[in-house]
XYZ file of C-alpha atoms in Angstrom:
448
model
C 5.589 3.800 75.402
C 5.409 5.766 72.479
C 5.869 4.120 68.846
C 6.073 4.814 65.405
C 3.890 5.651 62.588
C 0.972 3.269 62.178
C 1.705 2.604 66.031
C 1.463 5.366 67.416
C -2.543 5.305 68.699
C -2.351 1.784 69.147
C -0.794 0.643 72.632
C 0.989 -2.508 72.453
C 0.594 -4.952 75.426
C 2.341 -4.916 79.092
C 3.513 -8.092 77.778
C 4.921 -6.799 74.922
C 6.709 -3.702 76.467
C 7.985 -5.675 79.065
C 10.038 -8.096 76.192
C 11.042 -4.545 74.482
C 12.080 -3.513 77.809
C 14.352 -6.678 77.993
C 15.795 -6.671 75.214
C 16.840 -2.843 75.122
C 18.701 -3.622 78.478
C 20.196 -6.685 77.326
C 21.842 -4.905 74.181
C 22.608 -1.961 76.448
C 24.668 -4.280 79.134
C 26.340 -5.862 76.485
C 24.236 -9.437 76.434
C 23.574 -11.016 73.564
C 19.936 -12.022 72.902
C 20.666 -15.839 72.092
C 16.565 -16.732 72.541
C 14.908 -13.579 70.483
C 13.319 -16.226 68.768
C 10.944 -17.202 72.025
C 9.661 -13.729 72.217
C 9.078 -14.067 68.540
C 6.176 -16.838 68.859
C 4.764 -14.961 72.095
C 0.848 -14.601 71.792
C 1.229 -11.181 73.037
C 3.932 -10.119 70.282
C 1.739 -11.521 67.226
C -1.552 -10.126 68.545
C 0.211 -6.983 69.083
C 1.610 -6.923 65.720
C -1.694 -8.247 64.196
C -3.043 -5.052 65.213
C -0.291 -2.835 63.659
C -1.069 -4.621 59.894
C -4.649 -4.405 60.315
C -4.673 -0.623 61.301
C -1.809 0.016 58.506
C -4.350 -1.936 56.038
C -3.083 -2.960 52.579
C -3.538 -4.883 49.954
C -3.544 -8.998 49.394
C -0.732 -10.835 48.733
C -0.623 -13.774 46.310
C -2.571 -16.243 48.239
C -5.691 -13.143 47.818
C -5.960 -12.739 52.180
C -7.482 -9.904 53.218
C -7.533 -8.002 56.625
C -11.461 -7.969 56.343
C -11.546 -12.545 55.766
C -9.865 -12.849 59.148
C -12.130 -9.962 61.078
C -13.549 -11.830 64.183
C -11.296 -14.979 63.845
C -7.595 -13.132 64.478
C -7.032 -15.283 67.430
C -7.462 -18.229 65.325
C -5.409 -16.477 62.881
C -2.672 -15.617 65.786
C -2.293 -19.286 67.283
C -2.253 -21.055 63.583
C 1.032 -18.486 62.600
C 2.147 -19.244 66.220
C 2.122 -23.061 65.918
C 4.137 -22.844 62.516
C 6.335 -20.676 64.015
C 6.970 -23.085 66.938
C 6.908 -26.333 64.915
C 9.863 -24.452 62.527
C 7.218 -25.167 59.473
C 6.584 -21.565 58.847
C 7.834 -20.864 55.430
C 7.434 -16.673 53.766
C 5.298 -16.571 50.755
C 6.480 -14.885 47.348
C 5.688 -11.440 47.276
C 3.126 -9.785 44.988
C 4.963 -7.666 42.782
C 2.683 -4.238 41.647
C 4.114 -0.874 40.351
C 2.881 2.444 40.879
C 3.745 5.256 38.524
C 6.553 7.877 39.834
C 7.068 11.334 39.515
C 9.414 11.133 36.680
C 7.000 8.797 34.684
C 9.185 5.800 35.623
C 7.472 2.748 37.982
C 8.229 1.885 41.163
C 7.746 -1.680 42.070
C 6.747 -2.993 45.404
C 6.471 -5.915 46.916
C 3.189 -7.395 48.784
C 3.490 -10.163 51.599
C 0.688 -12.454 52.288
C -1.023 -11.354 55.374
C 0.680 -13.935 57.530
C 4.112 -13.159 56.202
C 3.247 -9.081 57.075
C 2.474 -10.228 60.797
C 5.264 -12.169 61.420
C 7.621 -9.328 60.054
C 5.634 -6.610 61.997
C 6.538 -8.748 65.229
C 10.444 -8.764 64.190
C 10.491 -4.559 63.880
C 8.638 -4.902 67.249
C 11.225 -7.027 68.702
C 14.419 -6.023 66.595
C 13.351 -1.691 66.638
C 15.384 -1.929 70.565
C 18.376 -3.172 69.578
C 19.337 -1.314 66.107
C 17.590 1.695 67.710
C 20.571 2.293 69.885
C 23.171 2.045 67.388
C 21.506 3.803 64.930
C 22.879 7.965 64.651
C 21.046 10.857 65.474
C 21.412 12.207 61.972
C 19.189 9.353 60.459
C 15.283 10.034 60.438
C 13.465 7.851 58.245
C 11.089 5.372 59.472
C 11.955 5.480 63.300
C 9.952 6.325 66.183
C 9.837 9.713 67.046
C 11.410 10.844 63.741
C 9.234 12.534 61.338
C 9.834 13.825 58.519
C 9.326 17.294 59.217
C 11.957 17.073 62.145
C 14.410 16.327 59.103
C 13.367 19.053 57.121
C 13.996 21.348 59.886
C 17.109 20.391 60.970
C 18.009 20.565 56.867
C 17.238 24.181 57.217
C 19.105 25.232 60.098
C 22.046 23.359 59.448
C 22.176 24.663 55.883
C 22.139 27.909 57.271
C 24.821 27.603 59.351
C 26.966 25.751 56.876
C 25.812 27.037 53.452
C 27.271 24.437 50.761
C 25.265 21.750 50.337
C 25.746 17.744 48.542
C 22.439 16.642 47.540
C 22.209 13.115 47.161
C 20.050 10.194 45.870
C 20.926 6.677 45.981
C 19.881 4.776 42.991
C 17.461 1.992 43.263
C 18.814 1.062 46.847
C 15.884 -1.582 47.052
C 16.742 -3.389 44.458
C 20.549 -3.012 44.446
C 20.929 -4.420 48.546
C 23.003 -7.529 48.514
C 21.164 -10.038 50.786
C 24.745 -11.964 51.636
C 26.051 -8.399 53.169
C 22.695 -7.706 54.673
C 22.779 -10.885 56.260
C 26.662 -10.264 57.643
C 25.631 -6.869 59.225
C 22.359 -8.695 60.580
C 25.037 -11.119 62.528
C 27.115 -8.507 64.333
C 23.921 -8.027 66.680
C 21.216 -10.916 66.315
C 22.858 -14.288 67.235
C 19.659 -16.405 67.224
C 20.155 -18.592 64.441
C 16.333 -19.430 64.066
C 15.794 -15.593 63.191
C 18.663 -15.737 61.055
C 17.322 -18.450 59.256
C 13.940 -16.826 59.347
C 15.106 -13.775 58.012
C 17.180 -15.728 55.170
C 13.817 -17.344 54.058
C 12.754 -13.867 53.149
C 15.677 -13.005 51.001
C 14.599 -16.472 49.406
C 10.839 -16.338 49.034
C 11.173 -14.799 45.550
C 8.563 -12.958 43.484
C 5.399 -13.791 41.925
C 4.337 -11.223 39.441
C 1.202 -11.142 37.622
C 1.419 -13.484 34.015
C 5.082 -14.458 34.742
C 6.546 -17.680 36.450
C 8.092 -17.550 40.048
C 11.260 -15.685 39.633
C 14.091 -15.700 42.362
C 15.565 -12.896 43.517
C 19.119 -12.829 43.576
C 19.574 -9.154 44.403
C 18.031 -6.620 46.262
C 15.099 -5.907 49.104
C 11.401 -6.023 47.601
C 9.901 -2.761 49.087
C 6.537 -2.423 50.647
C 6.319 -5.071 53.662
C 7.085 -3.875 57.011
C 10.250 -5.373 57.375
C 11.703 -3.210 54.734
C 12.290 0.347 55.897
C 14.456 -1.727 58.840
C 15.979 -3.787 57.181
C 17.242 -0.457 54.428
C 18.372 1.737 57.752
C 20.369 -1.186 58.913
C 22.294 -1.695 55.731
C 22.165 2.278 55.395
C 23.793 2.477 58.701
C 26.940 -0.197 58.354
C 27.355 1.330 54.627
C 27.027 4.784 55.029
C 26.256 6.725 58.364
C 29.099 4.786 60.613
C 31.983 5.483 57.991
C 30.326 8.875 57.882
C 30.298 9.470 61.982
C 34.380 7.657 62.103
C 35.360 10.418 59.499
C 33.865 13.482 60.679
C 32.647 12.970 64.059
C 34.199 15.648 65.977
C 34.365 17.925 62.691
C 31.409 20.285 63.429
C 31.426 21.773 60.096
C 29.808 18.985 58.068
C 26.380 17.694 59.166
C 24.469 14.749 57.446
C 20.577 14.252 57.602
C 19.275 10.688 56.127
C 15.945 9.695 55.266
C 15.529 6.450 54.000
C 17.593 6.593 50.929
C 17.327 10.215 50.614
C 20.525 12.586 52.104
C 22.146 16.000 52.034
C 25.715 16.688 53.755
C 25.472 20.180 54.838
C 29.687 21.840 54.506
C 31.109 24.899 55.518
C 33.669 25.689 52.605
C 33.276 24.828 48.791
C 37.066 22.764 48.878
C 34.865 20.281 51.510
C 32.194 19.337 48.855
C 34.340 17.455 46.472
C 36.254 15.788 48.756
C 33.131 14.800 50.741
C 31.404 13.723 47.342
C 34.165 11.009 46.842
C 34.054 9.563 50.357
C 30.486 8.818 50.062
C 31.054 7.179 46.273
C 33.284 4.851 47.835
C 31.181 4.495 51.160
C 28.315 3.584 48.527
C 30.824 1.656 46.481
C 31.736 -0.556 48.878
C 28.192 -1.958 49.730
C 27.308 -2.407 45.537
C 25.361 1.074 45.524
C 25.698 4.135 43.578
C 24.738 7.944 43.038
C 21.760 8.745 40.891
C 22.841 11.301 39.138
C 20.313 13.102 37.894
C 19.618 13.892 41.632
C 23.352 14.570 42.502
C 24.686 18.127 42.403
C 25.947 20.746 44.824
C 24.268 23.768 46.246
C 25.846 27.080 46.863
C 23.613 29.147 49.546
C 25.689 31.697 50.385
C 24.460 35.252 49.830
C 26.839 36.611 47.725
C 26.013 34.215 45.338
C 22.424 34.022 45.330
C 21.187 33.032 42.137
C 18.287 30.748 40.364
C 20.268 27.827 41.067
C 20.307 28.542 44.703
C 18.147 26.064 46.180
C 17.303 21.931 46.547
C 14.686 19.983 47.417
C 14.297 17.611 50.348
C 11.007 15.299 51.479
C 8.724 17.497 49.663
C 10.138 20.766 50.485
C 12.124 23.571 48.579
C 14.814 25.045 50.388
C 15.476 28.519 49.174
C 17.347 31.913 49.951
C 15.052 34.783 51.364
C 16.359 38.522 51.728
C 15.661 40.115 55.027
C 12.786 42.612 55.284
C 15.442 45.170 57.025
C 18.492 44.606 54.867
C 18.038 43.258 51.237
C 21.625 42.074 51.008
C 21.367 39.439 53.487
C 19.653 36.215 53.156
C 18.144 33.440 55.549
C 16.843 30.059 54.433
C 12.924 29.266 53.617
C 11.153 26.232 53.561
C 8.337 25.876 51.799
C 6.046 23.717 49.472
C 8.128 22.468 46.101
C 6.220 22.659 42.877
C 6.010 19.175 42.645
C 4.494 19.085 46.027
C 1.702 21.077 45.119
C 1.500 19.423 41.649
C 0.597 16.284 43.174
C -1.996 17.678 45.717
C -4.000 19.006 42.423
C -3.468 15.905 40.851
C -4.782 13.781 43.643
C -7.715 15.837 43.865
C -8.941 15.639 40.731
C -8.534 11.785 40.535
C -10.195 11.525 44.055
C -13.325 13.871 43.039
C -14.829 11.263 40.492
C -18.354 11.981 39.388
C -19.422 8.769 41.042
C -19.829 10.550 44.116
C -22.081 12.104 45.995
C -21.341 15.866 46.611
C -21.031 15.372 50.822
C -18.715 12.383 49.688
C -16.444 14.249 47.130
C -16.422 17.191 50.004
C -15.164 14.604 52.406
C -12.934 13.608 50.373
C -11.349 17.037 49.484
C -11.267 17.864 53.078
C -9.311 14.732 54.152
C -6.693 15.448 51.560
C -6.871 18.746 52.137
C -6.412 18.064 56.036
C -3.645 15.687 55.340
C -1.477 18.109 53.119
C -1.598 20.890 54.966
C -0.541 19.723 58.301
C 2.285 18.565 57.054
C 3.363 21.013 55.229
C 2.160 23.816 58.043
C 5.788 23.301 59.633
C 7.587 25.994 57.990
C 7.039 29.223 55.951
C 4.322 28.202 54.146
C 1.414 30.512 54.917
C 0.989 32.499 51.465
C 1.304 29.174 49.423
C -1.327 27.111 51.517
C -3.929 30.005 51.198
C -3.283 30.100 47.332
C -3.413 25.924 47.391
C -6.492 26.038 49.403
C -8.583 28.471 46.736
C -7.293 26.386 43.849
C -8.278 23.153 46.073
C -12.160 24.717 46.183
C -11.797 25.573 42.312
C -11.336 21.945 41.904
C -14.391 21.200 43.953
C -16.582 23.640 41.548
C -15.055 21.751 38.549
C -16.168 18.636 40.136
C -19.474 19.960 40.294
C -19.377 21.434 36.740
C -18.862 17.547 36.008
C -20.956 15.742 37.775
C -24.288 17.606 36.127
C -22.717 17.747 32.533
C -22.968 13.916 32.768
C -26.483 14.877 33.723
C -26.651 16.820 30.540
C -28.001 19.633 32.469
C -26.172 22.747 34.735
C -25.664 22.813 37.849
C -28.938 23.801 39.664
C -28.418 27.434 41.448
C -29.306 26.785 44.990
C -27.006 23.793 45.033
C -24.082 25.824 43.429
C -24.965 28.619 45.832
C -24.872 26.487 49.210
C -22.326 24.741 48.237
C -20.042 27.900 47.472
C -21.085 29.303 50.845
C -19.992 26.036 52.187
C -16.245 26.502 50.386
C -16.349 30.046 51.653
C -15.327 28.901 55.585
C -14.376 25.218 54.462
C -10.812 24.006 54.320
C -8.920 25.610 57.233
C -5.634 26.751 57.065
C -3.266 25.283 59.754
C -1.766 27.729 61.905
C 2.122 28.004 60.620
C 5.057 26.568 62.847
C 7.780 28.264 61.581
C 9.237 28.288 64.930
C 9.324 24.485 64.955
C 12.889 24.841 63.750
C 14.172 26.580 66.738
C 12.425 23.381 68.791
C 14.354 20.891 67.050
C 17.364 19.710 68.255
C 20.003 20.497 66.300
C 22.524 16.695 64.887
C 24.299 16.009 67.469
C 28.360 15.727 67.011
C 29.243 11.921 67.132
């Protein structure tokens, strides 16, 4: 059985594939699960899960836990979570509150669970990911098995192609703007346990514990960063804005929607659709105490007679643009490559990862890892000139690391080692052959 992203080389027990199995026949006779809660406190669930948060890593939460305290004791770990869970004296931790910096210069804040609190909410996903999976629409990518990322992108680019207007759309601090009472509602048109109810309540209540600050409650909101999140944000995503989306223009095939996470773009055929389309989803939105950002909000006109600088958007990392035919200059198809701020960041993370501290088969580890990472993703596409220009920039950074590293030394860098390691550079860092044809393999969004 294949899973999804941190699962996907770990293979989760007979045990637990069988209670998957179960439950994604129950849900598709019609049966309500009214003991989810048993195959909650299974051995085989939480070991399974254990797994998943060990492999995923991550930091301590406030009671300081680490994966590395419990290495050689998790089935100690697994029965004392199981025994609280069975006694009904299992109560969530605050989370940790951190914030990491974002690409506008604002911060992000996440939220950390304790250890325990990150097992027991990998085990719901493991046990709740069958049910919502088969409501949830074909047009909706983020965080699901199967679903990547670069899927979405593709599908962005052939349906925006076909239908060249395009609403692109942000929602503004969805995390913190989910209303736990409505989350709970939607939560209760499908799980009817009340145990996991209450379970899942108690996380809505644990709070926040933030570093020189007293225990604050949240009233509003989803903290983001435990596994339980990215579910828990398509499920409200889904009753808010994907099945008033599918009701209105199911069998219209000229507007498409693709969703990631909080991130969308409605792909139309004629300009009079955008506007009307824009309100719908303001009130969609409305109605579940969310809103537009709007410095993210605008409309895209990609038709070729009216090509211009403004012709373009970006989408998970990549910059959708027009591109003239090699045969005919007047007509235009749609590229996908690399956005500036993509490439930005790979430079920047480079240059914070290559710290003179290491040693030069360390830093070239290093660069080759994030190198590796980068371009595979970004290999699905049209992306060959701008990976071969990233990738000599990428070994310029290397010989600035090196330029560093023996200043401190307050000598140059000796030639033989500047001399291997620039004939090291010279076949280093491989370019990943390009996919563009990976668009044509994806299946198109299907008409609801």
């Amino acid at each position: 059985m294949q899973t999804k992203r941190g699962e996907e080389d770990v293979s989760l027990s007979p045990q637990t594939i069988r209670r998957r199995h179960t439950i994604r026949e129950m849900k598709r006779s019609g049966r309500k699960q009214w003991d989810l809660y048993h195959s909650l406190v299974c051995p085989f669930v939480l070991h399974d899960a254990l797994k998943l948060v060990m492999r995923n890593r991550g930091s301590s939460g406030v009671d300081g836990q680490t994966i590395k305290s419990i290495r050689g004791k998790e089935s100690e770990f697994i029965k004392e979570i199981q025994t609280e869970l069975k006694q009904r004296t299992y109560q969530p931790s605050p989370v940790r509150r951190v914030y990491i910096p974002k690409k506008d210069g604002s911060l992000r804040p996440l939220g950390i669970p304790t250890l325990k609190d990150r097992v027991v909410q990998r085990a719901l996903v493991l046990l709740l990911e069958p049910i919502y999976e088969q409501k949830f629409h074909d047009f909706s990518y983020g965080f699901r098995p199967n679903r990547r990322a670069v899927d979405a992108a593709a599908v962005v680019a052939k349906e925006s192609y076909q239908r060249r207007y395009v609403f692109d759309a942000d929602i503004e601090k969805f995390f913190d703007n989910v209303v736990p009472r409505k989350m709970m509602g939607i939560l209760r048109q499908d799980i009817v346990d009340p145990r996991v109810l209450e379970l899942i309540q108690r996380y809505f209540q644990a709070g926040i514990a933030e570093s020189g600050k007293p225990w604050q409650k949240q009233e509003l909101g989803v903290p983001q960063g435990g596994p339980f999140s990215p579910m828990l944000a398509n499920i409200y995503l889904h009753e808010i804005l994907d099945e008033p989306f599918a009701k209105e223009f199911g069998s219209a095939n000229k507007i498409k929607l693709v969703r990631y996470a909080d991130d969308f773009v409605i792909m139309v055929q004629s300009k009079s659709d955008l506007k009307y389309v824009e309100q719908l989803v303001r009130g969609w939105l409305r109605a579940g105490k969310l809103k537009l950002k709007e410095a993210k909000t605008c409309w895209i006109d990609m038709n070729n007679w009216s090509r211009s600088h403004r012709s373009k958007f970006k989408f998970l990392g990549f910059k959708f643009h027009l591109r003239s035919y090699t045969d005919n200059a007047n007509r235009y198809w749609i590229a996908r490559q690399p956005s500036e701020e993509s490439r930005k960041s790979l430079r920047e993370s480079l240059r914070e990862r290559l710290h003179c501290g290491l040693s030069l088969q360390e830093a070239y580890d290093r660069l080759e890892q994030t190198w590796i990472g980068w371009s595979e993703y970004f290999r699905y596409g049209n992306s060959n000139r701008i990976l071969y220009r990233e990738r000599k920039r990428a070994k310029k950074i290397y010989l600035w690391y090196l330029g560093r590293k023996f200043r401190r030394q307050r000598k140059g860098v000796p030639w033989w080692i500047l001399h291997k390691w620039k004939r090291k550079l010279t076949n280093a860092l491989q370019v990943p052959k390009i996919q563009a044809d990976h668009l044509a393999r994806v299946k198109v969004t299907q008409t609801l």
